[in-house]
Amino acid sequence: MAKTELDFKGMSCPMPIMKTAMAFKKAASGDIVEVVCDDPGFEPDIRAWCNETGNVLDSIEKKDKDIVATIIKK
Amino acid sequence: MGNSEATEKINEIKEAGGEGLSAKLKELEDRVAKIEEKDGNLTLILMSGEFDKAMAAFIIANGALAMGKEVTIFVTFWGLDVIKKPAFSTAGRKFLEKMVLWMRPKGPDKIPTSKMNFAGIGPKLFRYMMGKKNVEKLGSLIEMAQEFGLKIIACQMSMDVMGLRKEDMIDGIEVGGVAVMLNKSYKSNSTLFI
């Protein structure tokens, strides 16, 4: 199980979701992807994206302005 | 009713029931497959040639593609301005077609906004403000969506009216009519007209 860390700070909608989706295309089932983003819309968006795609949102936390989402590929 | 007669009848019903059931099951399976085929697919009809509306269309398209859906944009009438190449020769077109092609903006960097256009200053202002906020440019949103598998279908009839040819449009598009659009729409769970 590989772990990828992605930094999408400074990007705005729809880029963080697009870039996340691109990373998931390459990932294998069970891989962990950690995404850092400072777009306030990223939190509800990544929740919705996981809900729709079936990937597991393992944790999501705020660190100052940054949102850190840990997602496991289904 | 004699005993043998009854057994015969029961067997008849059993057989009919068995066949009927498997036929019913097959029918249900087909119907479920038809529903699953749609699985959140999206069809957009882009009628507008304005920057703000085109932005909305391509952001929605990108979002759906990121969610792994099949997305088709049917581009018609003013929407064609959005997917034109920034420059192309109008040689060989009729006088009126040339006039229309000359008067219409070409491509995502030239199209106006639907509100606050101010003779072309508005779009420059919005593009500047969006750049400040790191919003992706319309042109690269279109390219990215195409890389993700977006199907762009340009309306044959509107292209004909304006004297547009397939080679005047960005690469990777298809040309089609209303039946193509409807076929995609019927195989989608949602269709938006922008």
Coordinates of C-alpha atoms in Angstrom, one line a residue, chain B residues 26-166:
Chain B
K26 CA -34.6 -11.4 -18.0
E27 CA -36.8 -8.4 -18.6
L28 CA -36.0 -7.1 -15.1
E29 CA -32.3 -7.6 -15.6
D30 CA -32.4 -5.7 -18.9
R31 CA -34.3 -2.9 -17.2
V32 CA -31.8 -2.7 -14.3
A33 CA -28.9 -2.7 -16.9
K34 CA -30.5 0.2 -18.6
I35 CA -30.8 2.2 -15.4
E36 CA -27.2 1.3 -14.4
E37 CA -26.0 2.4 -17.8
K38 CA -27.0 6.0 -16.9
D39 CA -25.1 5.8 -13.6
G40 CA -24.8 9.6 -13.0
N41 CA -23.8 10.4 -16.6
L42 CA -24.2 14.0 -17.5
T43 CA -25.2 15.8 -20.7
L44 CA -24.7 19.5 -21.1
I45 CA -26.1 21.7 -23.8
L46 CA -24.1 24.8 -24.2
M47 CA -26.2 27.3 -26.1
S48 CA -24.5 30.4 -24.6
G49 CA -21.3 31.9 -25.9
E50 CA -20.5 33.9 -22.8
F51 CA -17.5 33.5 -20.7
D52 CA -19.3 33.2 -17.3
K53 CA -21.8 30.6 -18.6
A54 CA -19.1 28.6 -20.4
M55 CA -17.0 28.6 -17.2
A56 CA -20.0 27.2 -15.3
A57 CA -20.5 24.5 -18.0
F58 CA -16.9 23.4 -18.1
I59 CA -16.5 23.4 -14.3
I60 CA -19.5 21.2 -13.9
A61 CA -18.2 19.0 -16.7
N62 CA -14.8 18.7 -15.0
G63 CA -16.4 17.9 -11.7
A64 CA -18.5 15.1 -13.1
L65 CA -15.4 13.7 -14.9
A66 CA -13.5 13.8 -11.6
M67 CA -16.3 11.7 -10.2
G68 CA -15.7 9.1 -12.9
K69 CA -18.8 9.9 -15.0
E70 CA -19.3 10.0 -18.7
V71 CA -19.9 13.6 -19.8
T72 CA -21.0 15.0 -23.1
I73 CA -21.3 18.7 -24.1
F74 CA -23.5 19.4 -27.0
V75 CA -22.4 22.8 -28.3
T76 CA -24.9 24.8 -30.3
F77 CA -25.4 28.3 -31.7
W78 CA -23.5 31.0 -29.7
G79 CA -21.8 28.2 -27.7
L80 CA -19.8 27.5 -30.8
D81 CA -17.8 30.7 -30.1
V82 CA -16.4 29.0 -27.1
I83 CA -14.8 26.1 -29.0
K84 CA -13.5 28.0 -32.0
K85 CA -9.8 28.1 -32.6
P86 CA -8.3 31.5 -31.8
A87 CA -7.6 32.1 -35.5
F88 CA -8.7 30.5 -38.7
S89 CA -9.1 31.5 -42.4
T90 CA -12.6 32.2 -43.7
A91 CA -11.5 31.6 -47.3
G92 CA -14.1 30.0 -49.4
R93 CA -17.1 31.1 -47.3
K94 CA -20.1 33.1 -48.5
F95 CA -20.2 36.9 -47.9
L96 CA -22.7 36.7 -45.1
E97 CA -20.9 33.8 -43.5
K98 CA -17.7 35.8 -43.6
M99 CA -19.5 38.7 -42.0
V100 CA -20.9 36.5 -39.1
L101 CA -17.5 34.9 -38.6
W102 CA -15.8 38.2 -38.6
M103 CA -18.2 39.7 -36.0
R104 CA -18.2 36.7 -33.6
P105 CA -15.4 36.3 -31.0
K106 CA -13.1 33.3 -31.5
G107 CA -12.3 31.0 -28.6
P108 CA -12.4 31.1 -24.8
D109 CA -10.0 34.1 -24.4
K110 CA -12.1 36.4 -26.6
I111 CA -15.7 35.7 -25.5
P112 CA -17.7 38.4 -23.6
T113 CA -19.4 38.1 -20.2
S114 CA -23.2 38.0 -20.0
K115 CA -23.3 40.8 -17.4
M116 CA -20.9 43.8 -17.0
N117 CA -19.3 43.3 -20.3
F118 CA -18.7 47.1 -20.7
A119 CA -17.6 46.7 -24.4
G120 CA -15.0 44.1 -23.6
I121 CA -13.5 45.6 -20.4
G122 CA -15.6 43.4 -18.1
P123 CA -14.2 40.1 -19.4
K124 CA -10.6 41.5 -18.9
L125 CA -11.5 42.5 -15.4
F126 CA -13.0 39.1 -14.5
R127 CA -10.1 37.2 -16.1
Y128 CA -7.7 39.4 -14.0
M129 CA -9.7 38.8 -10.8
M130 CA -10.0 35.1 -11.5
G131 CA -6.3 34.9 -12.2
K132 CA -5.6 36.6 -8.8
K133 CA -7.7 33.8 -7.1
N134 CA -5.9 31.1 -9.1
V135 CA -9.0 30.1 -10.9
E136 CA -8.1 27.9 -13.8
K137 CA -8.4 29.5 -17.3
L138 CA -11.4 28.5 -19.4
G139 CA -9.1 27.2 -22.2
S140 CA -7.2 24.9 -19.8
L141 CA -10.5 23.7 -18.2
I142 CA -11.6 22.6 -21.7
E143 CA -8.3 20.9 -22.4
M144 CA -8.3 19.2 -19.1
A145 CA -11.9 17.9 -19.5
Q146 CA -11.0 16.6 -22.9
E147 CA -8.0 14.7 -21.5
F148 CA -10.4 13.2 -18.9
G149 CA -12.6 12.0 -21.7
L150 CA -15.1 14.8 -22.2
K151 CA -17.0 14.3 -25.4
I152 CA -17.7 17.6 -27.2
I153 CA -20.3 17.5 -30.0
A154 CA -20.7 20.6 -32.1
C155 CA -24.1 21.2 -33.7
Q156 CA -23.9 20.5 -37.4
M157 CA -26.9 22.7 -38.3
S158 CA -25.6 25.8 -36.4
M159 CA -22.2 25.3 -37.9
D160 CA -23.7 25.2 -41.4
V161 CA -25.7 28.4 -40.7
M162 CA -22.6 30.3 -39.7
G163 CA -20.4 28.8 -42.3
L164 CA -18.2 27.1 -39.7
R165 CA -16.3 24.0 -40.5
K166 CA -15.0 21.2 -38.2

